[in-house]
Short mmCIF file of C-alpha atoms in Angstrom, two decimals:
data_model
loop_
_atom_site.label_atom_id
_atom_site.label_comp_id
_atom_site.label_asym_id
_atom_site.label_seq_id
_atom_site.Cartn_x
_atom_site.Cartn_y
_atom_site.Cartn_z
CA UNK A 1 80.57 131.57 115.95
CA UNK A 2 77.35 132.71 117.75
CA UNK A 3 78.86 134.09 120.70
CA UNK A 4 78.15 133.50 124.38
CA UNK A 5 80.15 133.19 127.67
CA UNK A 6 82.86 131.02 128.12
CA UNK A 7 80.77 127.63 129.37
CA UNK A 8 79.08 127.91 125.91
CA UNK A 9 82.16 127.73 124.28
CA UNK A 10 83.61 125.26 126.08
CA UNK A 11 80.40 122.93 125.43
CA UNK A 12 80.71 123.60 121.95
CA UNK A 13 84.66 122.78 121.87
CA UNK A 14 83.93 119.68 123.60
CA UNK A 15 81.16 117.93 121.17
CA UNK A 16 82.93 118.92 118.40
CA UNK A 17 86.43 118.02 119.66
CA UNK A 18 84.41 114.64 120.46
CA UNK A 19 82.86 114.05 117.11
CA UNK A 20 86.07 114.64 115.48
CA UNK A 21 87.99 111.93 117.58
CA UNK A 22 85.19 109.31 117.28
CA UNK A 23 84.82 109.93 113.38
CA UNK A 24 88.59 109.76 112.77
CA UNK A 25 89.04 106.60 115.17
CA UNK A 26 85.93 104.81 113.45
CA UNK A 27 88.13 104.93 109.73
CA UNK A 28 91.49 104.52 111.12
CA UNK A 29 93.45 101.50 112.63
CA UNK A 30 94.58 102.01 116.19
CA UNK A 31 98.47 101.97 117.44
CA UNK A 32 98.07 101.00 120.82
CA UNK A 33 95.22 99.12 122.81
CA UNK A 34 92.14 100.75 123.56
CA UNK A 35 93.08 101.32 127.22
CA UNK A 36 95.90 103.79 126.26
CA UNK A 37 94.02 105.26 123.19
CA UNK A 38 90.96 106.16 125.61
CA UNK A 39 93.87 108.04 128.19
CA UNK A 40 95.69 109.63 125.63
CA UNK A 41 92.85 110.97 123.64
CA UNK A 42 91.21 111.89 127.17
CA UNK A 43 94.55 113.86 127.91
CA UNK A 44 95.12 115.89 124.76
CA UNK A 45 91.26 116.84 124.58
CA UNK A 46 91.76 118.12 128.17
CA UNK A 47 94.56 120.31 127.22
CA UNK A 48 93.32 121.48 123.79
CA UNK A 49 90.01 122.74 125.10
CA UNK A 50 91.36 124.32 128.21
CA UNK A 51 93.58 126.36 125.80
CA UNK A 52 90.89 127.10 123.21
CA UNK A 53 88.72 128.59 125.98
CA UNK A 54 91.74 130.48 127.53
CA UNK A 55 92.08 132.04 123.95
CA UNK A 56 88.19 132.65 123.87
CA UNK A 57 88.30 134.70 127.02
CA UNK A 58 91.49 136.46 126.34
CA UNK A 59 91.21 137.09 122.28
CA UNK A 60 87.39 136.44 121.42
CA UNK A 61 87.61 137.86 117.30
CA UNK A 62 90.66 136.02 116.50
CA UNK A 63 89.60 132.96 118.29
CA UNK A 64 85.99 132.74 116.24
CA UNK A 65 88.00 133.03 113.07
CA UNK A 66 90.77 130.32 113.79
CA UNK A 67 90.30 128.46 116.44
CA UNK A 68 88.35 124.99 114.58
CA UNK A 69 91.58 125.05 112.26
CA UNK A 70 94.35 125.66 115.21
CA UNK A 71 92.44 123.06 117.07
CA UNK A 72 91.87 120.41 114.21
CA UNK A 73 95.80 120.97 113.13
CA UNK A 74 96.71 119.66 116.55
CA UNK A 75 94.35 116.93 116.37
CA UNK A 76 95.97 115.95 113.23
CA UNK A 77 99.58 116.22 114.44
CA UNK A 78 97.98 113.93 117.57
CA UNK A 79 96.04 111.71 115.95
CA UNK A 80 98.79 110.57 113.58
CA UNK A 81 101.17 109.51 116.44
CA UNK A 82 98.22 107.42 117.39
CA UNK A 83 96.90 105.86 114.49
CA UNK A 84 98.99 102.82 112.76
CA UNK A 85 98.20 103.90 109.28
CA UNK A 86 100.61 105.04 106.84
CA UNK A 87 101.15 108.75 106.95
CA UNK A 88 99.71 109.27 103.22
CA UNK A 89 96.42 107.36 104.16
CA UNK A 90 96.70 108.87 107.72
CA UNK A 91 96.68 112.25 106.10
CA UNK A 92 93.80 111.20 103.96
CA UNK A 93 91.49 110.07 106.69
CA UNK A 94 91.95 113.60 108.42
CA UNK A 95 91.33 115.53 105.35
CA UNK A 96 88.26 113.34 105.38
CA UNK A 97 87.29 114.07 109.24
CA UNK A 98 88.05 117.30 108.21
CA UNK A 99 84.97 117.38 105.56
CA UNK A 100 82.70 115.67 108.18
CA UNK A 101 83.88 118.33 110.61
CA UNK A 102 82.87 120.98 108.52
CA UNK A 103 79.41 119.81 107.78
CA UNK A 104 78.51 119.83 111.57
CA UNK A 105 80.06 122.90 112.32
CA UNK A 106 78.32 124.87 109.47
CA UNK A 107 75.24 122.38 109.87
CA UNK A 108 74.99 123.64 113.11
CA UNK A 109 75.29 127.18 112.87
CA UNK A 110 72.90 127.30 109.52
CA UNK A 111 70.04 125.23 111.57
CA UNK A 112 70.79 128.22 114.64
CA UNK A 113 70.79 131.07 112.33
CA UNK A 114 67.87 130.52 110.05
CA UNK A 115 65.30 128.48 112.30
CA UNK A 116 65.94 129.27 115.61
CA UNK A 117 66.89 132.71 115.60
CA UNK A 118 70.86 131.98 116.53
CA UNK A 119 69.85 130.11 119.67
CA UNK A 120 73.21 128.54 120.87
CA UNK A 121 71.74 125.38 122.05
CA UNK A 122 69.91 124.78 118.81
CA UNK A 123 73.61 124.78 117.35
CA UNK A 124 74.67 122.21 119.82
CA UNK A 125 72.08 119.65 120.08
CA UNK A 126 72.13 119.85 116.11
CA UNK A 127 76.20 119.10 115.89
CA UNK A 128 75.22 116.56 118.60
CA UNK A 129 72.44 114.79 116.17
CA UNK A 130 74.71 115.32 113.36
CA UNK A 131 77.62 113.91 114.92
CA UNK A 132 75.15 110.88 116.01
CA UNK A 133 74.21 109.99 112.60
CA UNK A 134 77.43 110.12 111.21
CA UNK A 135 78.70 107.91 113.73
CA UNK A 136 75.86 105.38 113.45
CA UNK A 137 76.36 105.08 109.86
CA UNK A 138 79.73 104.74 109.74
CA UNK A 139 79.77 102.12 112.43
CA UNK A 140 76.85 100.31 110.75
CA UNK A 141 77.08 100.66 106.87
CA UNK A 142 80.66 101.66 106.03
CA UNK A 143 83.22 100.96 108.90
CA UNK A 144 84.65 97.91 107.17
CA UNK A 145 84.08 99.18 103.80
CA UNK A 146 86.37 102.34 104.83
CA UNK A 147 89.01 100.19 106.39
CA UNK A 148 88.82 97.67 102.96
CA UNK A 149 89.64 101.05 101.25
CA UNK A 150 92.11 102.33 103.10
CA UNK A 151 93.91 98.61 102.30
CA UNK A 152 93.34 99.24 98.65
CA UNK A 153 94.34 103.07 98.87
CA UNK A 154 97.86 102.12 100.71
CA UNK A 155 98.50 99.27 97.93
CA UNK A 156 97.07 100.42 94.89
CA UNK A 157 97.35 104.03 95.23
CA UNK A 158 100.26 106.18 94.46
CA UNK A 159 101.29 109.17 96.38
CA UNK A 160 100.39 111.86 93.85
CA UNK A 161 97.10 110.57 93.50
CA UNK A 162 96.30 110.75 97.19
CA UNK A 163 97.58 113.99 97.28
CA UNK A 164 95.41 115.47 94.66
CA UNK A 165 92.89 114.30 97.03
CA UNK A 166 93.71 115.60 99.58
CA UNK A 167 93.99 118.95 97.88
CA UNK A 168 90.69 118.63 96.65
CA UNK A 169 89.08 118.03 100.03
CA UNK A 170 91.04 120.97 101.64
CA UNK A 171 90.41 123.58 99.05
CA UNK A 172 86.51 123.00 98.79
CA UNK A 173 86.67 123.17 103.19
CA UNK A 174 88.86 126.13 102.82
CA UNK A 175 86.15 127.84 100.73
CA UNK A 176 83.32 126.84 102.98
CA UNK A 177 85.12 127.63 106.58
CA UNK A 178 86.28 130.83 105.28
CA UNK A 179 86.37 133.10 108.16
CA UNK A 180 86.19 136.72 106.42
CA UNK A 181 82.96 136.10 104.60
CA UNK A 182 80.38 136.93 107.09
CA UNK A 183 77.53 137.66 104.75
CA UNK A 184 74.73 134.82 105.24
CA UNK A 185 72.71 135.48 101.83
CA UNK A 186 70.96 132.78 99.97
CA UNK A 187 73.39 132.71 97.48
CA UNK A 188 76.23 131.92 100.10
CA UNK A 189 74.16 129.64 101.06
CA UNK A 190 73.64 128.09 97.94
CA UNK A 191 77.60 127.85 97.60
CA UNK A 192 78.02 126.23 100.54
CA UNK A 193 75.28 123.68 99.66
CA UNK A 194 76.70 122.88 96.16
CA UNK A 195 80.41 122.71 97.71
CA UNK A 196 79.34 120.08 100.02
CA UNK A 197 77.91 118.10 97.54
CA UNK A 198 80.68 118.14 94.92
CA UNK A 199 83.37 117.57 97.59
CA UNK A 200 81.24 114.48 98.93
CA UNK A 201 80.56 113.45 95.57
CA UNK A 202 83.99 113.49 94.37
CA UNK A 203 85.07 111.44 97.50
CA UNK A 204 82.15 108.95 96.98
CA UNK A 205 83.26 108.40 93.42
CA UNK A 206 86.89 107.94 94.57
CA UNK A 207 85.74 105.65 96.99
CA UNK A 208 83.49 103.42 94.92
CA UNK A 209 86.89 103.43 92.30
CA UNK A 210 89.47 102.36 94.22
CA UNK A 211 86.91 99.76 96.34
CA UNK A 212 86.28 98.29 92.73
CA UNK A 213 89.90 97.85 92.01
CA UNK A 214 90.62 96.23 95.24
CA UNK A 215 87.62 93.83 94.81
CA UNK A 216 88.98 93.36 91.11
CA UNK A 217 92.40 92.13 92.81
CA UNK A 218 90.89 90.34 95.33
CA UNK A 219 89.08 88.27 92.12
CA UNK A 220 92.56 87.94 90.65
CA UNK A 221 94.18 86.44 94.21
CA UNK A 222 90.63 84.48 94.14
CA UNK A 223 91.78 83.34 90.44
CA UNK A 224 95.49 82.80 91.32
CA UNK A 225 94.50 80.37 93.83
CA UNK A 226 92.38 78.40 91.77
CA UNK A 227 95.11 78.03 89.21
CA UNK A 228 97.29 77.06 92.05
CA UNK A 229 95.00 74.45 93.18
CA UNK A 230 94.81 73.07 89.33
CA UNK A 231 98.48 73.10 89.40
CA UNK A 232 98.73 71.07 93.05
CA UNK A 233 95.95 68.69 91.50
CA UNK A 234 97.92 67.53 88.16
CA UNK A 235 100.95 66.92 90.33
CA UNK A 236 98.75 64.60 92.79
CA UNK A 237 97.40 63.09 89.40
CA UNK A 238 100.96 62.66 88.41
CA UNK A 239 101.93 61.08 91.46
CA UNK A 240 98.41 58.46 90.99
CA UNK A 241 99.56 57.86 87.62
CA UNK A 242 102.95 56.95 88.57
CA UNK A 243 101.84 54.75 91.44
CA UNK A 244 99.30 52.62 88.95
CA UNK A 245 102.30 52.65 86.31
CA UNK A 246 104.42 51.37 89.15
CA UNK A 247 101.93 48.56 90.54
CA UNK A 248 101.35 47.75 86.95
CA UNK A 249 105.19 47.13 86.30
CA UNK A 250 105.54 45.20 89.65
CA UNK A 251 102.57 42.80 88.77
CA UNK A 252 104.44 42.23 85.51
CA UNK A 253 107.65 41.29 87.04
CA UNK A 254 106.22 39.72 89.68
CA UNK A 255 105.22 36.96 86.98
CA UNK A 256 108.44 36.28 85.61
CA UNK A 257 110.28 36.09 88.75
CA UNK A 258 107.75 33.87 89.98
CA UNK A 259 108.26 31.55 86.97
CA UNK A 260 112.25 32.18 87.57
CA UNK A 261 111.79 31.30 91.36
CA UNK A 262 109.89 28.26 90.26
CA UNK A 263 112.15 27.14 87.94
CA UNK A 264 114.78 26.77 90.03
CA UNK A 265 113.11 25.47 93.02
CA UNK A 266 111.83 22.31 90.52
CA UNK A 267 115.59 21.69 89.45
CA UNK A 268 116.53 21.96 93.12
CA UNK A 269 119.10 24.44 92.69
CA UNK A 270 118.99 26.09 95.85
CA UNK A 271 122.23 27.89 95.32
CA UNK A 272 121.58 29.60 92.27
CA UNK A 273 118.07 30.62 93.97
CA UNK A 274 119.21 31.90 96.48
CA UNK A 275 122.09 33.56 94.42
CA UNK A 276 119.31 35.03 92.54
CA UNK A 277 116.92 36.40 95.09
CA UNK A 278 120.02 38.23 96.49
CA UNK A 279 120.85 40.22 93.17
CA UNK A 280 116.69 40.76 92.92
CA UNK A 281 116.79 42.60 96.19
CA UNK A 282 119.47 44.50 95.42
CA UNK A 283 118.10 45.49 92.26
CA UNK A 284 114.92 46.68 94.18
CA UNK A 285 116.37 48.49 96.63
CA UNK A 286 117.92 50.52 93.85
CA UNK A 287 114.56 51.35 92.25
CA UNK A 288 112.98 52.43 95.51
CA UNK A 289 111.88 55.99 95.62
CA UNK A 290 114.02 58.79 96.99
CA UNK A 291 113.05 59.45 100.93
CA UNK A 292 113.21 63.40 101.02
CA UNK A 293 111.91 63.99 104.22
CA UNK A 294 109.45 61.60 107.10
CA UNK A 295 106.43 64.18 106.31
CA UNK A 296 104.46 61.73 103.77
CA UNK A 297 102.38 65.10 101.82
CA UNK A 298 105.73 67.23 102.06
CA UNK A 299 107.96 64.48 100.64
CA UNK A 300 105.44 63.26 97.60
CA UNK A 301 105.05 67.21 96.53
CA UNK A 302 108.56 67.92 96.42
CA UNK A 303 109.07 64.25 94.38
CA UNK A 304 107.00 65.32 91.81
CA UNK A 305 108.50 68.85 91.49
CA UNK A 306 111.92 67.53 91.82
CA UNK A 307 111.19 64.92 88.94
CA UNK A 308 109.65 67.75 86.76
CA UNK A 309 112.73 70.01 87.28
CA UNK A 310 115.38 67.07 86.12
CA UNK A 311 113.14 66.79 82.99
CA UNK A 312 113.80 70.54 82.30
CA UNK A 313 117.77 69.62 83.17
CA UNK A 314 117.73 71.66 85.75
CA UNK A 315 120.02 70.51 88.65
CA UNK A 316 118.46 70.20 92.08
CA UNK A 317 119.82 70.44 95.71
CA UNK A 318 117.30 69.49 98.75
CA UNK A 319 118.17 69.93 102.28
CA UNK A 320 114.81 68.97 104.21
CA UNK A 321 114.87 68.10 107.52
CA UNK A 322 111.33 67.90 108.60
CA UNK A 323 109.03 65.37 111.10
CA UNK A 324 106.45 63.00 110.22
CA UNK A 325 103.66 65.20 111.92
CA UNK A 326 103.88 69.25 112.45
CA UNK A 327 101.44 71.35 114.25
CA UNK A 328 101.35 73.15 110.59
CA UNK A 329 98.53 71.81 108.47
CA UNK A 330 100.04 69.63 105.35
CA UNK A 331 97.99 71.60 102.99
CA UNK A 332 99.35 74.98 104.02
CA UNK A 333 102.97 73.42 103.89
CA UNK A 334 102.02 72.32 100.43
CA UNK A 335 100.43 75.52 99.38
CA UNK A 336 103.96 77.65 100.08
CA UNK A 337 106.74 74.74 99.16
CA UNK A 338 104.83 74.22 95.70
CA UNK A 339 103.95 77.36 95.09
CA UNK A 340 107.85 78.36 95.81
CA UNK A 341 109.18 75.12 93.60
CA UNK A 342 106.54 75.66 90.95
CA UNK A 343 108.04 79.48 90.74
CA UNK A 344 111.23 78.39 90.73
CA UNK A 345 110.82 75.83 87.97
CA UNK A 346 109.05 78.74 85.97
CA UNK A 347 112.12 81.29 86.22
CA UNK A 348 114.73 78.76 85.26
CA UNK A 349 112.98 77.33 82.33
CA UNK A 350 112.42 81.28 81.17
CA UNK A 351 116.10 81.68 81.77
CA UNK A 352 116.82 78.81 79.14
CA UNK A 353 114.72 80.43 76.61
CA UNK A 354 117.31 82.90 76.49
CA UNK A 355 120.01 81.35 77.03
CA UNK A 356 120.15 77.23 76.41
CA UNK A 357 123.45 76.95 77.54
CA UNK A 358 123.16 78.24 81.06
CA UNK A 359 122.82 75.76 83.43
CA UNK A 360 119.74 76.38 85.93
CA UNK A 361 119.83 75.24 89.09
CA UNK A 362 117.53 74.85 92.35
CA UNK A 363 118.32 75.05 96.01
CA UNK A 364 115.54 74.50 98.36
CA UNK A 365 115.99 74.38 101.94
CA UNK A 366 113.53 73.78 104.61
CA UNK A 367 114.21 73.13 108.67
CA UNK A 368 112.94 73.10 111.66
CA UNK A 369 114.37 75.60 114.12
CA UNK A 370 112.90 75.54 117.46
CA UNK A 371 109.10 76.84 117.45
CA UNK A 372 110.16 78.34 113.97
CA UNK A 373 110.01 77.05 110.34
CA UNK A 374 112.62 78.25 107.94
CA UNK A 375 112.21 77.98 104.15
CA UNK A 376 115.04 79.26 101.69
CA UNK A 377 114.46 78.54 98.11
CA UNK A 378 117.58 79.74 95.84
CA UNK A 379 117.22 79.56 91.93
CA UNK A 380 118.51 80.91 88.79
CA UNK A 381 116.29 83.75 87.32
CA UNK A 382 116.39 86.24 84.64
CA UNK A 383 118.69 89.70 85.72
CA UNK A 384 115.79 91.97 84.59
CA UNK A 385 113.05 89.93 87.54
CA UNK A 386 111.63 93.42 88.91
CA UNK A 387 109.62 93.34 92.60
CA UNK A 388 107.18 95.49 93.19
CA UNK A 389 106.09 96.22 97.07
CA UNK A 390 109.07 93.80 97.91
CA UNK A 391 107.35 91.29 95.73
CA UNK A 392 108.51 89.59 92.71
CA UNK A 393 106.10 90.93 89.60
CA UNK A 394 103.68 88.42 88.02
CA UNK A 395 105.35 88.32 84.98
CA UNK A 396 108.53 86.43 86.57
CA UNK A 397 106.59 83.86 88.52
CA UNK A 398 104.01 82.78 85.59
CA UNK A 399 101.42 84.79 87.04
CA UNK A 400 100.26 82.67 90.50
CA UNK A 401 102.14 81.19 93.38
CA UNK A 402 103.53 84.33 95.64
CA UNK A 403 100.00 85.61 97.00
CA UNK A 404 99.06 82.03 97.61
CA UNK A 405 102.37 82.07 99.72
CA UNK A 406 102.18 85.20 101.41
CA UNK A 407 98.46 84.67 102.28
CA UNK A 408 99.16 81.65 104.08
CA UNK A 409 102.43 82.59 105.55
CA UNK A 410 100.31 85.41 107.31
CA UNK A 411 98.55 82.93 109.23
CA UNK A 412 101.62 82.13 111.59
CA UNK A 413 102.88 85.46 111.41
CA UNK A 414 105.43 84.62 108.87
CA UNK A 415 108.52 86.99 107.64
CA UNK A 416 109.43 86.65 104.05
CA UNK A 417 111.35 88.50 102.02
CA UNK A 418 112.31 88.39 97.73
CA UNK A 419 115.19 89.51 96.22
CA UNK A 420 117.03 88.97 92.79
CA UNK A 421 120.78 88.71 93.75
CA UNK A 422 122.44 89.14 90.37
CA UNK A 423 120.65 86.66 88.36
CA UNK A 424 119.96 84.67 91.86
CA UNK A 425 116.58 84.89 93.07
CA UNK A 426 116.14 84.49 96.71
CA UNK A 427 113.01 83.86 98.70
CA UNK A 428 113.09 83.36 102.49
CA UNK A 429 110.18 82.71 104.86
CA UNK A 430 110.46 82.16 108.66
CA UNK A 431 106.76 81.08 110.26
CA UNK A 432 106.14 80.32 113.60
CA UNK A 433 104.74 76.40 114.33
CA UNK A 434 101.54 76.88 116.52
CA UNK A 435 101.64 74.69 119.82
CA UNK A 436 99.58 71.54 119.88
CA UNK A 437 96.03 72.43 121.35
CA UNK A 438 95.30 71.19 124.71
#
């Protein structure tokens, strides 16, 4: 620090803390609404700056050495309380913020010392300019990429890797901000520049790596959605083929029935004709397709998968109560039910491969409770079926389905869970039914 009266220190503290808050808030997800966040950070900043100024007046030498670290540690504790990110993710973003803080702190000091003969206002103005440039760059170029990267880090990166990344940043910054080094030699300046470059380059490479991994995951999800659509089309084609075959059979049978009726009529056998028509009606009723529920789309897709399950000698129990019309689009209902049913059938088939004598079952329940839609599917599964992050691994579901269910359910604030209960796989989902638009 270049020294100066306390009001200069007040300005420096205010600029630096404001820059740290802005940079961190751009990268993190807020826990509260905007008004509460502003009030919280405003009260915290006022308190911390006042205490830092008191420290500056009481013990200038120790304040110069340690104030930046102490203020940032206090800010870190408060910021984690104000962020909704996972604790590991919050610590990593704070480490990145500390790196950026080191950049504008050292940048302001070096510009003031090397160019403006230790002018304090040059230091302050340089800090403001660098913070503004960083804020503009993050806001315009990488804000959403960083938040997307945060999602990938939280879901794909293990805690050990995050810890190593954080330590690498802190080591680099600790060397740069070492308060015991006072000599400003060209070699020291060269070391700082190289250290900034290497630390920043490492984080940039990690950012690109996990962004690429996350994008690959997104491509896999899209591929799974395409496979899911293919299977739905296959089921619809089966329904269409069955309808065509049924129509052909009905037309063929109708010719025979017409011939019989005409013969009875020609002979005047009225009693026999009425008896024949009665038997024909009874036989026709027995062949009519089973009605599972009033919703046509759900009824058709459940019928198709039920026939497929029975062909695999799987016992099926359906408990479905659904109105003909629902404010949830049919395509979303079909997506969830088809994937859940498809995964259940796949699981049962895998069990039969292990033990042909084992009886497999599927129990599917779908009901409406007030403004909630409740779905529960229980089916036989392999005892070694494992879950990762609360979801079954792809090798136990045929590779598709779960991501589609989760993605669709999220559109309706759906709460779900998957579990393996000693060889019985249980999937439960509760979704909000949206109100009709005016």
